[in-house]
CSV table of C-alpha atoms and ligand atoms in Angstrom, one decimal:
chain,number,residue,atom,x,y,z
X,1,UNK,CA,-31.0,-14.5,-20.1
X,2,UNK,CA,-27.9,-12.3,-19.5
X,3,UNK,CA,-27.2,-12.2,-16.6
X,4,UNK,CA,-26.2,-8.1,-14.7
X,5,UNK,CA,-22.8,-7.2,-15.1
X,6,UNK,CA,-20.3,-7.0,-12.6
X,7,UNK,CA,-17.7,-4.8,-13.0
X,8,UNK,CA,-13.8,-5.1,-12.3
X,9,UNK,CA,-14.2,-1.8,-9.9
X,10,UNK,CA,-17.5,1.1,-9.9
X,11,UNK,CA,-18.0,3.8,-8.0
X,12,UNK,CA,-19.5,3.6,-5.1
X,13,UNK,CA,-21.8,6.4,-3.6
X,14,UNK,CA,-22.4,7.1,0.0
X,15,UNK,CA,-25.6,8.8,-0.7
X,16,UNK,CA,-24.1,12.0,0.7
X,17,UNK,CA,-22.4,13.2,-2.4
X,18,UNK,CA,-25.6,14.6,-4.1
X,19,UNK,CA,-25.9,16.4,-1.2
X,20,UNK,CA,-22.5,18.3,-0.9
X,21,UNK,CA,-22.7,18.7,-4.9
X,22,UNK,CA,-26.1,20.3,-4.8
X,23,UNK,CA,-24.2,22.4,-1.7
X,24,UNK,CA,-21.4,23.4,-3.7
X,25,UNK,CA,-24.3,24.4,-6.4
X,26,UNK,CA,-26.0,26.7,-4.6
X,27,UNK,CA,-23.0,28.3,-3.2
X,28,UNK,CA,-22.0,29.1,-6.4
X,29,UNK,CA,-18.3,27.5,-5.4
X,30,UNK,CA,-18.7,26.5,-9.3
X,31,UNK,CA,-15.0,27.0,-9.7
X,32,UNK,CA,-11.1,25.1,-9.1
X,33,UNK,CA,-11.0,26.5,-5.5
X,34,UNK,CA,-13.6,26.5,-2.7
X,35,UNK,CA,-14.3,25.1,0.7
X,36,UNK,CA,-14.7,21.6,-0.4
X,37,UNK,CA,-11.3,22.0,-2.0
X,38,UNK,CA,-10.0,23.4,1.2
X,39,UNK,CA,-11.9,20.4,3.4
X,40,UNK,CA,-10.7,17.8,1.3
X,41,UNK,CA,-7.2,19.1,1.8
X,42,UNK,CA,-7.6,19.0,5.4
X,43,UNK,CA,-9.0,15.3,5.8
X,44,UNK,CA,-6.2,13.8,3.5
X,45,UNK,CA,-3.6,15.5,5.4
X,46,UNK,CA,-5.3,14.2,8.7
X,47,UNK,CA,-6.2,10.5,7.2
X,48,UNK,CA,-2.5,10.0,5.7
X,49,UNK,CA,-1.1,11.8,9.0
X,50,UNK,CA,1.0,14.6,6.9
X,51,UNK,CA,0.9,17.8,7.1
X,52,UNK,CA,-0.6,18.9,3.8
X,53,UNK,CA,-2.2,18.2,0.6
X,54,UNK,CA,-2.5,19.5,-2.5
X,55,UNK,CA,-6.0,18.7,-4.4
X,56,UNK,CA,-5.3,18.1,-8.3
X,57,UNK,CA,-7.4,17.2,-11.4
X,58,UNK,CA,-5.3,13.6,-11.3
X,59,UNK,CA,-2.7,11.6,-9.8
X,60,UNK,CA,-0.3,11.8,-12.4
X,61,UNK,CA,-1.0,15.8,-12.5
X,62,UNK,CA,0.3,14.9,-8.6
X,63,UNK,CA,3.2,13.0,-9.9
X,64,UNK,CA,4.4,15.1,-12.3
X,65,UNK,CA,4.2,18.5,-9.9
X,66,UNK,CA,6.4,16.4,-7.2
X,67,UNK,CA,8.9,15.8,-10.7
X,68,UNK,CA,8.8,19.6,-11.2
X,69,UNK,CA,9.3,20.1,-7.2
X,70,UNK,CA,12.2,18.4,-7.3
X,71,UNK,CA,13.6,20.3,-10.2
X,72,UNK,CA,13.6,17.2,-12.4
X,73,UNK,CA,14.9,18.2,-16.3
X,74,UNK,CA,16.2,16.9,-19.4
X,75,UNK,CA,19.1,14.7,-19.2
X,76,UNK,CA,18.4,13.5,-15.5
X,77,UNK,CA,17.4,10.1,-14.6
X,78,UNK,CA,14.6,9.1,-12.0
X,79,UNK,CA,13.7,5.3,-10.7
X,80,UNK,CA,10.7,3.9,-11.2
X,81,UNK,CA,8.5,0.6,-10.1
X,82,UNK,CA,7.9,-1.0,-13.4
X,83,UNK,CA,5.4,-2.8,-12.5
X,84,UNK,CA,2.3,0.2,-12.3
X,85,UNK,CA,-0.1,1.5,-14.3
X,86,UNK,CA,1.6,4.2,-16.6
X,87,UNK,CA,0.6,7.3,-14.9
X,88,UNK,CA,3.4,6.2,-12.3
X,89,UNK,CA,6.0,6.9,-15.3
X,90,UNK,CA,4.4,9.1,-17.7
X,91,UNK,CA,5.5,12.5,-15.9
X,92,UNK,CA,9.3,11.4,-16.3
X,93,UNK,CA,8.5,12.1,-20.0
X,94,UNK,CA,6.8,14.9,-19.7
X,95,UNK,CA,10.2,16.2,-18.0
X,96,UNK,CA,11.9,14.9,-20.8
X,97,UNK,CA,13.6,13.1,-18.2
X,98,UNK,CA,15.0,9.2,-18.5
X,99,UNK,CA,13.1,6.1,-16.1
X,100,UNK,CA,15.1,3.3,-15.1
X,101,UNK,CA,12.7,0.5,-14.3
X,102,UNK,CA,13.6,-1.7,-11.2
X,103,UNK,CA,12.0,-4.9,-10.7
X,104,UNK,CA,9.1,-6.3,-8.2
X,105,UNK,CA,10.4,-8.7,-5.3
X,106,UNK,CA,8.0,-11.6,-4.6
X,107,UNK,CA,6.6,-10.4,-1.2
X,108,UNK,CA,4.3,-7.3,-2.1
X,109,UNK,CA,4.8,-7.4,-5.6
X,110,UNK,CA,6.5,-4.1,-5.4
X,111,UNK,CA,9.8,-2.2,-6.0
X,112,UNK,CA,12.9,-5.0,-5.1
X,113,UNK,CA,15.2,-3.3,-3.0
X,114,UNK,CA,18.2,-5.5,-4.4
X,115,UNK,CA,17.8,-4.4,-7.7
X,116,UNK,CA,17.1,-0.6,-6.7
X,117,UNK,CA,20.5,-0.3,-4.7
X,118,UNK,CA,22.0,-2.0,-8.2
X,119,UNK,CA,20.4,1.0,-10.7
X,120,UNK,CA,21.6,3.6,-8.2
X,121,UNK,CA,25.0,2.3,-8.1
X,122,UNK,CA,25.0,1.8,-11.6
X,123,UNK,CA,23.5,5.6,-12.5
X,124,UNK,CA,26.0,6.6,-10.0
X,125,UNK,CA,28.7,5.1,-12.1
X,126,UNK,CA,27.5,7.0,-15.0
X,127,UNK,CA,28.0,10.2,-12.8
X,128,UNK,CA,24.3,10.5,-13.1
X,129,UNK,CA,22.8,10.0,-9.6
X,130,UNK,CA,18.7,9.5,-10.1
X,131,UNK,CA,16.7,12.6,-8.6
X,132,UNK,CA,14.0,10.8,-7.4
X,133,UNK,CA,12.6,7.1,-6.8
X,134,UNK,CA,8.8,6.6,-7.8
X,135,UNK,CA,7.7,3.4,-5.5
X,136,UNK,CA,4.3,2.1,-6.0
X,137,UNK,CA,1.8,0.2,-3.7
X,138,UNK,CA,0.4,-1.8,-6.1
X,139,UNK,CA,-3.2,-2.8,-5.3
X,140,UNK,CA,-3.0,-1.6,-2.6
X,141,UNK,CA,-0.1,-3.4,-0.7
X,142,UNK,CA,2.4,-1.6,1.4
X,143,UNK,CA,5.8,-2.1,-0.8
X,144,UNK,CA,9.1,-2.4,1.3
X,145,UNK,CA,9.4,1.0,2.5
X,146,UNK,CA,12.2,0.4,5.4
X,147,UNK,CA,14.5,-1.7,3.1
X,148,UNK,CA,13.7,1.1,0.0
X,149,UNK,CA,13.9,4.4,2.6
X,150,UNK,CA,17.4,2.9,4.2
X,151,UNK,CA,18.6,2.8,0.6
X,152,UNK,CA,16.9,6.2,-0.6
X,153,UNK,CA,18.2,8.0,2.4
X,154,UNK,CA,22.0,6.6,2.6
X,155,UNK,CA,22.2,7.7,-1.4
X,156,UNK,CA,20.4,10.7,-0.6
X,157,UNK,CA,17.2,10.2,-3.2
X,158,UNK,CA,14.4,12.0,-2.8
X,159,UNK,CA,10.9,9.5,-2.6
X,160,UNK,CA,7.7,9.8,-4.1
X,161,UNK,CA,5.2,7.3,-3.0
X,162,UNK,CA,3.0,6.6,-5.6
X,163,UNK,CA,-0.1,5.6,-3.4
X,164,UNK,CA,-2.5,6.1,-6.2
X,165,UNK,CA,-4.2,2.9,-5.0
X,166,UNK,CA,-3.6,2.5,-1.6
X,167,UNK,CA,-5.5,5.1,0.0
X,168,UNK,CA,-6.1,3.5,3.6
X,169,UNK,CA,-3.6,0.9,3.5
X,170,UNK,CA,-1.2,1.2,6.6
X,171,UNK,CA,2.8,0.1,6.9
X,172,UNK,CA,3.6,-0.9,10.0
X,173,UNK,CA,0.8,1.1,11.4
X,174,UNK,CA,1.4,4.5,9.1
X,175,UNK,CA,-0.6,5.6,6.1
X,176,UNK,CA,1.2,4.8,2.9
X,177,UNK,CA,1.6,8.3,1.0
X,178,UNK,CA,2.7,9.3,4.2
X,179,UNK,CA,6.0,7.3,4.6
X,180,UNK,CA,8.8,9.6,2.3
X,181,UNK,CA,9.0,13.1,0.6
X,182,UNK,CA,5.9,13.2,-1.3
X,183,UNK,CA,3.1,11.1,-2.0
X,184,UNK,CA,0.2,10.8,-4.4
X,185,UNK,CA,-3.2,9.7,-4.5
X,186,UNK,CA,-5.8,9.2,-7.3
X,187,UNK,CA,-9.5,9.6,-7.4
X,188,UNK,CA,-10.1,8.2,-10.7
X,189,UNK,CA,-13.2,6.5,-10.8
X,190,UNK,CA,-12.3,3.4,-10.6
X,191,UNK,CA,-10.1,3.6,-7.7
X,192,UNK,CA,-11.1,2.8,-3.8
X,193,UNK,CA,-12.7,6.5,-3.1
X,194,UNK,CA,-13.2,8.5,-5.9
X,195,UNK,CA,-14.0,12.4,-7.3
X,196,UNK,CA,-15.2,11.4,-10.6
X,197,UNK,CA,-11.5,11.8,-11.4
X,198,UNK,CA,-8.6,13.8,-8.9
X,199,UNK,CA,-5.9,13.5,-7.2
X,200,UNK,CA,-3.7,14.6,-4.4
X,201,UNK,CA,-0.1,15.4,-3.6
X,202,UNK,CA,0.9,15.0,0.1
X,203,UNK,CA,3.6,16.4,1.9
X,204,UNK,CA,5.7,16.6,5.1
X,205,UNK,CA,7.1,19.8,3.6
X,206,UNK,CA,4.5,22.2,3.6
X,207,UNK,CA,6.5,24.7,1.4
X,208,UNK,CA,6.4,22.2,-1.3
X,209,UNK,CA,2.4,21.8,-0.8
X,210,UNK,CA,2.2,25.5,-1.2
X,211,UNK,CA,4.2,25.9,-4.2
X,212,UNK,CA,2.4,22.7,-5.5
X,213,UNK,CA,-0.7,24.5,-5.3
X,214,UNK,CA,0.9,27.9,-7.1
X,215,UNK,CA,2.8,25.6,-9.5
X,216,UNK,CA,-1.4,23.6,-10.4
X,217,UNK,CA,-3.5,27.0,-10.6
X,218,UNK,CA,-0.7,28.5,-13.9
X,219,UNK,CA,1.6,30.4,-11.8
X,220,UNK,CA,0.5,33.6,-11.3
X,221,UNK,CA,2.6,36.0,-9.4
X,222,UNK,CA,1.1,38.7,-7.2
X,223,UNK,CA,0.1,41.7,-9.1
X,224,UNK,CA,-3.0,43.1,-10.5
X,225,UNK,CA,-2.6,41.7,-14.1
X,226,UNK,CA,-1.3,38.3,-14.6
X,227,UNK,CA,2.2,37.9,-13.9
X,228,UNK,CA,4.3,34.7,-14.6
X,229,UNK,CA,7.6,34.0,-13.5
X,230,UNK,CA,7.3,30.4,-13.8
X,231,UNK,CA,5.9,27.7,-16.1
X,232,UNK,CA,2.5,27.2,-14.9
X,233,UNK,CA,-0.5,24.0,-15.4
X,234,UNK,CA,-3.9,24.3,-15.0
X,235,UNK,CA,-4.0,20.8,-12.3
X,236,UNK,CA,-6.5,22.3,-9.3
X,237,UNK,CA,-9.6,20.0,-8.7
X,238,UNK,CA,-13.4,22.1,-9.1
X,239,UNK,CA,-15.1,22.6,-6.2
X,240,UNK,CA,-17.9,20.4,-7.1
X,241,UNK,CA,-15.5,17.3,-7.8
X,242,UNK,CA,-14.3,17.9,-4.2
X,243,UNK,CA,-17.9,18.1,-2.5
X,244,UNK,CA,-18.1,14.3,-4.4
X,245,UNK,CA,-14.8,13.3,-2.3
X,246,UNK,CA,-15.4,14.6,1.4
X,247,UNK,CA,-18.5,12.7,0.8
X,248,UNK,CA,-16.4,9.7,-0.1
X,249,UNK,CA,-13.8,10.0,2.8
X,250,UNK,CA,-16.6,10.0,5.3
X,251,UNK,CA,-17.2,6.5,4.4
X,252,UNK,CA,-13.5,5.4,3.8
X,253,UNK,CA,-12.7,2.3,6.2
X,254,UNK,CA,-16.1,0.7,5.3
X,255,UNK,CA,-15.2,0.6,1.6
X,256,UNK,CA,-11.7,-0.7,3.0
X,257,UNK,CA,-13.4,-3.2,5.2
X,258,UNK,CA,-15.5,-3.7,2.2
X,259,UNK,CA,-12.5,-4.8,0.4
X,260,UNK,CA,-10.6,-7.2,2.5
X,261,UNK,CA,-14.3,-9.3,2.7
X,262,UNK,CA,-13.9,-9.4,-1.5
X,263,UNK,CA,-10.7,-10.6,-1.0
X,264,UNK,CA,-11.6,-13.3,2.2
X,265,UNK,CA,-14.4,-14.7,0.4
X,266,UNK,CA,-12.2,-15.1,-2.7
X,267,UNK,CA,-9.2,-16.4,-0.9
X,268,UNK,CA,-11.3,-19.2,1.3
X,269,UNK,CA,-13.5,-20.2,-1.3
X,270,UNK,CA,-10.5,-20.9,-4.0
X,271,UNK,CA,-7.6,-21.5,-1.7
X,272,UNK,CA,-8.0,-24.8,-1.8
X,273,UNK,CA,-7.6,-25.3,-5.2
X,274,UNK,CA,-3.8,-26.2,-6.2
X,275,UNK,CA,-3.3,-24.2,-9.4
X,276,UNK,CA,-4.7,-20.7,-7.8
X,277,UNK,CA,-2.7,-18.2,-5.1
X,278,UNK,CA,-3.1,-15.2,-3.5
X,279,UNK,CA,-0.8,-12.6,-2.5
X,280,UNK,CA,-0.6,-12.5,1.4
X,281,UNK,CA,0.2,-9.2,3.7
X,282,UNK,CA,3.8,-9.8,5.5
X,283,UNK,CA,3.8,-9.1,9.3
X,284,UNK,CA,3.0,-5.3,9.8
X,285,UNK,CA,1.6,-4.6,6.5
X,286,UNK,CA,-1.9,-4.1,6.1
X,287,UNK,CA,-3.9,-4.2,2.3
X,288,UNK,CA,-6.8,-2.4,1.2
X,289,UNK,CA,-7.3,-4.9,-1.2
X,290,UNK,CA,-7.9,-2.5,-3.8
X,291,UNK,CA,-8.0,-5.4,-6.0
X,292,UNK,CA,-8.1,-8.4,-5.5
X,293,UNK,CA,-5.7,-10.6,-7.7
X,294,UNK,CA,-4.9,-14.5,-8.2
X,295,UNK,CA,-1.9,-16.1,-9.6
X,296,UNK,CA,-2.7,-19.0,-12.1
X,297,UNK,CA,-0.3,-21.7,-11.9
X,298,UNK,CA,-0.9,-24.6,-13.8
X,299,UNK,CA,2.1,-27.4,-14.5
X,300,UNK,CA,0.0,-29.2,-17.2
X,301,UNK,CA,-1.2,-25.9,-19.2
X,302,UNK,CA,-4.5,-27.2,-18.6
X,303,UNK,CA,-5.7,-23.7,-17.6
X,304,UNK,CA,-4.6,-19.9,-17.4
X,305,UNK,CA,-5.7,-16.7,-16.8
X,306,UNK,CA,-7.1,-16.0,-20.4
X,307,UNK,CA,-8.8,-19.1,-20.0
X,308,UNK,CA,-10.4,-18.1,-17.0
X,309,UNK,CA,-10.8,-14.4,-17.6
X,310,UNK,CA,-12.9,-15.4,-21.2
X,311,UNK,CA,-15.3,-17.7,-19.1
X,312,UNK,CA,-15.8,-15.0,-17.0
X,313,UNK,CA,-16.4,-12.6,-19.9
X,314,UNK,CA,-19.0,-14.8,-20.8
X,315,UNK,CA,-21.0,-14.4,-17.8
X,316,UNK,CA,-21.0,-10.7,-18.0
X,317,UNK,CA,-18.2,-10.4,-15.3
X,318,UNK,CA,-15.3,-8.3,-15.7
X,319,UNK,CA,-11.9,-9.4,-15.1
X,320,UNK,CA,-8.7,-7.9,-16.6
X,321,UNK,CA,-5.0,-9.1,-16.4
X,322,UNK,CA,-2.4,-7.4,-13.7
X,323,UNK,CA,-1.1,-4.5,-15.4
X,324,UNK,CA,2.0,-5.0,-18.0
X,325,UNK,CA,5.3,-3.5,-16.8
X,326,UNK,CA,6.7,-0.8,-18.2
X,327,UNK,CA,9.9,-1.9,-19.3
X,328,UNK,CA,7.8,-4.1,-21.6
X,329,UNK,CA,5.4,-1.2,-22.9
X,330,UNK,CA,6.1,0.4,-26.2
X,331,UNK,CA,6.5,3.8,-25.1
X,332,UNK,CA,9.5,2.6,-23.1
X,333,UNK,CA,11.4,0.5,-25.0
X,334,UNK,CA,14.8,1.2,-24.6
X,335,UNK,CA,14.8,2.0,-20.8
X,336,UNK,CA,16.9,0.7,-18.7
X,337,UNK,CA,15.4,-1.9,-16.7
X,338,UNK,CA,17.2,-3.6,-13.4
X,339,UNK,CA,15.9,-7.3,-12.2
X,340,UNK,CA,15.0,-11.0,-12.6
X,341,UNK,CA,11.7,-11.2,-14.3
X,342,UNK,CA,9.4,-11.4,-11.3
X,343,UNK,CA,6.8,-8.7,-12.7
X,344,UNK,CA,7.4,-10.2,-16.4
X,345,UNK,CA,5.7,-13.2,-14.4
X,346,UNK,CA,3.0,-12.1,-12.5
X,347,UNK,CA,1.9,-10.5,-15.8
X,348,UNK,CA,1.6,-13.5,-17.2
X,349,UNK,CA,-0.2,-15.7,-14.7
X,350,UNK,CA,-1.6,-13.2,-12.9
X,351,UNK,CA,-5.6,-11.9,-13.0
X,352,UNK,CA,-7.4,-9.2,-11.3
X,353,UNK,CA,-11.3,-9.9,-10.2
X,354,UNK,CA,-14.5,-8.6,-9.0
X,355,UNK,CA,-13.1,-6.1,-6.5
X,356,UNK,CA,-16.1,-3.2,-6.3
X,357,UNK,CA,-16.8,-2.6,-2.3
X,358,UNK,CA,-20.4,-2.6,-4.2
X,359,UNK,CA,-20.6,-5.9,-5.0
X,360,UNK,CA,-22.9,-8.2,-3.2
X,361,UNK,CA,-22.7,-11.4,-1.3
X,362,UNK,CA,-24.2,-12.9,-4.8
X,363,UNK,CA,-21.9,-11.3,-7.1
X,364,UNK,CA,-18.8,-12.5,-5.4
X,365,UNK,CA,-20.3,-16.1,-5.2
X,366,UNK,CA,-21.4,-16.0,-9.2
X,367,UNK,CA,-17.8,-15.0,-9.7
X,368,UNK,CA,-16.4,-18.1,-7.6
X,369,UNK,CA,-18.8,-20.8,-9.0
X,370,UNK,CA,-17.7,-19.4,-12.5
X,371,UNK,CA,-13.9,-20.2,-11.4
X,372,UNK,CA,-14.4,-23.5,-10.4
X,373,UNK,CA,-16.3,-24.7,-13.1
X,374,UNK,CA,-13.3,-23.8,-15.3
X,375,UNK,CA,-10.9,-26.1,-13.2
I,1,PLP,C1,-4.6,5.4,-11.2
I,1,PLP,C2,-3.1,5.4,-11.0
I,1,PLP,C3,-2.3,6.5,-11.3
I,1,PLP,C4,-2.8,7.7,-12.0
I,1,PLP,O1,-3.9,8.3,-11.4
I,1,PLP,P1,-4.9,9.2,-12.3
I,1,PLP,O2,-5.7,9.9,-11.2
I,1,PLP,O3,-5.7,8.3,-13.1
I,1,PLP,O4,-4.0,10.1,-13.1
I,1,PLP,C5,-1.0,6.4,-11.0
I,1,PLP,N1,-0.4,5.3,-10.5
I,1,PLP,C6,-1.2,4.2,-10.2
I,1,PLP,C7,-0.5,3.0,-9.6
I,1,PLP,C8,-2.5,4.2,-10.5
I,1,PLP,O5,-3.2,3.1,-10.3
């Protein structure tokens, strides 16, 4: 018999989205603007404590508007986590712009300050000073924000927080994508909330948010006809999308609570076990576990994460390796890349599970007894 699937991360409905949709519906708000757009805007600026947001078709539609923001072009250089998914990177193309990859520390996984202070000195050196540093909180960990702000603000850099996956994860008690200049956040459908796919830019600088909004919806001037000045995108988020997400939000710290159990139950039932670890929150930072992830480390080769991840696969479960860096990614080659091989690692031993805030006290425990039976 086979056995359900479980899957790596599914949307999760609150019930109320149907609602709101059907709503937005009769309205007749079928359209990229409309109060749920407007609501939405409101509760992200309120949740990540900034003071506004911009709702977008994706994140990396948010990423690349905060590139264009910042008046990043051809020729100019911009910093970036390499180890992220590539929507973190992509918009630094699209720009025609260059990424210089900096290396994960050991702690969070994310951006090493060491080796950021060494590209900026370095692109500094090349009378090339980066406009902007793309830091990512990678499954939903806080990355070093006071070590990486100290260093963004005594060079002057511009931040974007790339918080695609860390909606309701907190830094020493502040919502990440709420820390720097700009930060983003994805509704993709496999992420903690989702819109059936969105995203958001947030701002301290409302200006920005405003322009953001001007810069998403092509640009049009004020005049009767269509007037444009600038280059425009068509990045706003329909109406309907946004009835799916205030639905979402309304149920945000139980699908973080949610979360942090998958990862508990994962953690105490496998701790034990010598060749498996888990990443662990420093003092102050707090996880939404977005995924949960284990480090295989195995002196005698016996076992690995393929190994592992295959058995799984067999069962009908869904796993899937931690995401490759980008300074190893085709698309990339040739980047310059600043660290020691600490992401280059955790790709290697590293594998994501089970991490729905759907799955059931069952599912997690078929996805445990499957582990241990492989070691
Ligand atoms: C999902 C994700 C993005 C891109 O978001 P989309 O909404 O899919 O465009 C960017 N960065 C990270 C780290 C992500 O996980």
């Amino acid at each position: 018999m086979i056995k359900d699937k479980i899957w790596l991360s599914s949307p999760h409905l609150s019930g109320k989205e149907s609602v709101y949709v059907q709503d937005a519906l009769d309205s007749n708000w079928v359209a990229p603007l409309g109060p749920y757009v407007n609501q939405m805007e409101v509760a992200l600026a309120t949740q990540t404590n900034t003071k506004a947001a911009a709702l977008l078709s994706s994140g990396t539609a948010a990423i690349h508007l905060a590139l264009r923001l910042l008046k990043v072009q051809q020729g100019d250089v911009v910093i970036c986590q390499s180890f992220t998914f590539s929507g973190s990177a992509n918009p630094i193309l699209y720009e025609k712009a260059q990424p210089i990859f900096i290396d994960s520390e050991t702690d969070t996984w994310n951006m090493c300050p060491i080796a950021l202070e060494h590209a900026i000195l370095s692109a500094i050196k090349e009378n090339n000073k980066p406009k902007a540093i793309i830091v990512v909180h990678l499954y939903g960990m806080p990355a070093k924000m006071d070590e990486i702000l100290a260093i963004a603000t005594q060079y002057q850099i511009p931040v974007i927080e790339d918080a695609a996956e860390a909606i309701g994860s907190t830094y020493k008690g502040k919502a990440c994508g709420g820390l720097s200049d700009f930060g983003i956040l994805s509704f993709n459908g496999n992420k903690l909330i989702t819109t059936s796919g969105g995203g958001a830019l947030l701002s301290n600088n409302e200006p920005y948010i405003t322009k953001a909004r001007f810069l998403a919806s092509q640009a049009k001037d004020s005049s009767p006809h269509y007037e444009h000045t600038e280059l425009g995108f068509n990045y706003r988020l329909s109406n309907v999308s946004a009835a799916i997400g205030v639905a979402q939000l309304e149920v945000l710290e139980e699908r973080v609570a949610a979360r942090r159990h998958n990862f508990d139950y994962y953690k105490n039932a496998l701790q034990h076990i010598e060749e498996l670890t888990f990443l662990e929150e420093p003092e102050g930072y707090f996880s939404n576990r977005w995924l949960s992830c284990i480090l295989v480390n195995d002196k005698n080769n016996k076992i690995d994460p393929t190994k592992i991840r295959l058995a799984l696969e067999a069962e009908n479960i869904e796993s899937r390796p931690l995401w490759k860096p980008m300074h190893l990614q085709p698309i990339f080659k040739g980047c310059m890349y600043f660290g020691h091989k600490v992401s280059e690692n955790l790709f290697l031993k590293g594998l994501c599970l089970p991490s729905g805030s759907n799955l059931s006290q069952e599912d997690l425990n078929r996805v445990v007894l499957k582990i241990k039976s492989c070691l």
